[in-house]
Coordinates of C-alpha atoms in Angstrom, one line a residue:
M4 CA -69.2 7.7 4.4
D5 CA -69.6 4.6 2.3
G6 CA -66.0 2.2 1.5
G7 CA -64.4 3.8 -1.4
Q8 CA -64.4 7.2 0.6
Q9 CA -62.6 5.2 3.8
L10 CA -60.8 4.1 1.7
I11 CA -59.2 7.6 0.4
A12 CA -59.4 8.5 3.7
S13 CA -57.8 5.9 4.7
Y14 CA -54.8 6.8 1.7
E15 CA -55.0 10.5 2.6
L16 CA -53.8 9.4 6.6
L17 CA -51.2 7.3 5.2
L18 CA -50.1 10.8 3.3
Q19 CA -50.0 12.5 6.4
Q20 CA -47.8 9.2 8.0
S21 CA -46.2 9.6 5.5
K22 CA -44.8 13.7 5.1
S23 CA -44.7 13.7 9.9
M24 CA -42.2 10.8 9.2
L25 CA -40.2 12.1 6.5
E26 CA -40.3 15.5 8.5
L27 CA -39.2 13.0 10.9
A28 CA -36.1 11.9 9.4
R29 CA -34.8 15.0 8.0
R30 CA -34.4 16.2 12.0
G31 CA -32.9 12.4 13.1
D32 CA -35.5 11.7 15.4
W33 CA -35.0 7.8 14.7
V34 CA -36.9 7.2 18.3
A35 CA -40.3 8.7 17.2
L36 CA -39.9 7.7 13.2
L37 CA -39.8 4.1 14.7
Q38 CA -43.0 5.1 16.5
E39 CA -45.0 6.4 14.0
K40 CA -43.7 3.6 11.2
S41 CA -45.2 1.5 13.5
C42 CA -48.5 3.0 13.7
G43 CA -49.1 3.1 10.3
L44 CA -48.6 -0.8 10.2
V45 CA -51.2 -0.4 11.6
D46 CA -53.2 1.8 8.9
A47 CA -51.5 -0.5 6.3
E48 CA -53.7 -3.3 8.1
R49 CA -56.6 -1.3 7.9
L50 CA -56.0 0.2 4.1
R51 CA -55.6 -4.0 3.3
Q52 CA -59.4 -4.5 4.8
L53 CA -60.9 -1.7 3.1
E54 CA -59.2 -2.2 -0.5
A55 CA -61.0 -5.4 -0.4
R56 CA -64.5 -4.3 0.1
A57 CA -64.1 -0.7 -1.1
S58 CA -65.1 -0.1 -5.1
L59 CA -64.2 3.1 -6.5
G60 CA -65.3 5.2 -9.1
Q61 CA -63.0 6.5 -11.7
Q62 CA -62.6 10.6 -9.5
E63 CA -61.9 7.9 -6.8
Q64 CA -59.3 5.9 -8.8
L65 CA -57.1 8.7 -9.6
R66 CA -56.6 10.6 -6.6
K67 CA -56.1 7.0 -4.9
V68 CA -53.4 6.7 -7.7
E69 CA -52.1 10.4 -6.7
L70 CA -51.9 9.9 -3.5
L71 CA -50.0 6.4 -3.6
E72 CA -47.6 8.2 -5.7
Q73 CA -47.4 11.1 -3.3
I74 CA -46.6 7.6 -0.7
L75 CA -44.2 6.0 -2.7
A76 CA -42.4 9.3 -3.0
L77 CA -42.1 10.5 0.7
D78 CA -40.8 6.7 1.7
A79 CA -37.7 7.0 -1.1
E80 CA -36.9 10.3 0.6
I81 CA -37.6 9.0 3.3
R82 CA -35.7 4.9 2.5
T83 CA -32.9 7.2 1.6
H84 CA -32.1 9.0 5.0
L85 CA -32.1 6.0 7.0
L86 CA -30.1 4.0 4.6
A87 CA -27.5 6.9 5.2
R88 CA -28.1 6.3 9.0
R89 CA -27.3 2.6 8.6
D90 CA -23.9 3.9 6.7
E91 CA -23.7 6.5 10.1
L92 CA -24.1 3.7 13.0
G93 CA -21.6 0.9 10.4
R94 CA -18.7 3.4 10.5
L95 CA -19.3 4.4 14.5
I96 CA -19.2 0.8 15.3
M97 CA -16.4 0.9 13.1
N98 CA -14.7 2.8 14.8
S99 CA -15.3 1.3 18.1
S100 CA -14.1 -1.3 17.2
R101 CA -11.0 -0.2 16.0
Q102 CA -10.3 1.6 19.2
R103 CA -11.1 -1.4 21.6
E104 CA -8.2 -3.6 19.1
L105 CA -6.0 -0.2 19.5
N106 CA -6.3 0.0 23.8
R107 CA -6.4 -3.8 23.9
T108 CA -3.0 -4.2 21.3
Y109 CA -1.6 -1.1 23.2
R110 CA -2.8 -0.4 27.1
P111 CA 0.1 -0.5 29.6
V112 CA 0.7 -3.6 31.0
V113 CA 0.0 -3.8 34.5
G114 CA 4.0 -4.5 35.9
A115 CA 5.6 -3.8 32.8
A116 CA 7.9 -0.8 34.2
L117 CA 8.6 -2.9 37.1
V118 CA 10.5 -5.9 34.1
Y119 CA 11.2 -2.9 33.0
Q120 CA 13.3 -1.5 35.9
A121 CA 14.4 -4.7 36.9
A122 CA 16.0 -5.8 33.3
D123 CA 17.6 -2.1 33.2
R124 CA 18.8 -2.5 36.7
F125 CA 20.0 -6.1 35.6
D126 CA 22.3 -4.8 33.1
K127 CA 23.6 -2.6 35.3
G128 CA 24.9 -5.0 37.8
L129 CA 22.7 -4.2 40.0
P130 CA 20.9 -5.6 43.0

């Protein structure tokens, strides 16, 4: 396999990885998505190396453009899912922070009931 064919094969592999990542994002499997993404970073480095060495013919150049367009479209949809997840996590963090603040503000203070009982007894003139 020459350099051009290797390059096209690598882009096709990257397209398959992008499809897999999109499916994981749609399912909300964020751990698996991150694992898949880290594997994709290694492949991106390999692509850069192949790009530097490969000379593409016209058909290969057209195929590369077609693959890149598909990859970019998938990446845009993946990004949409990631942004929605980020927003969801932000809301959860805000709700958690509010809940902590409410708990701190309104939690019963230890011994407060005894103080109120003593004050009530004092007002009535009881010992």
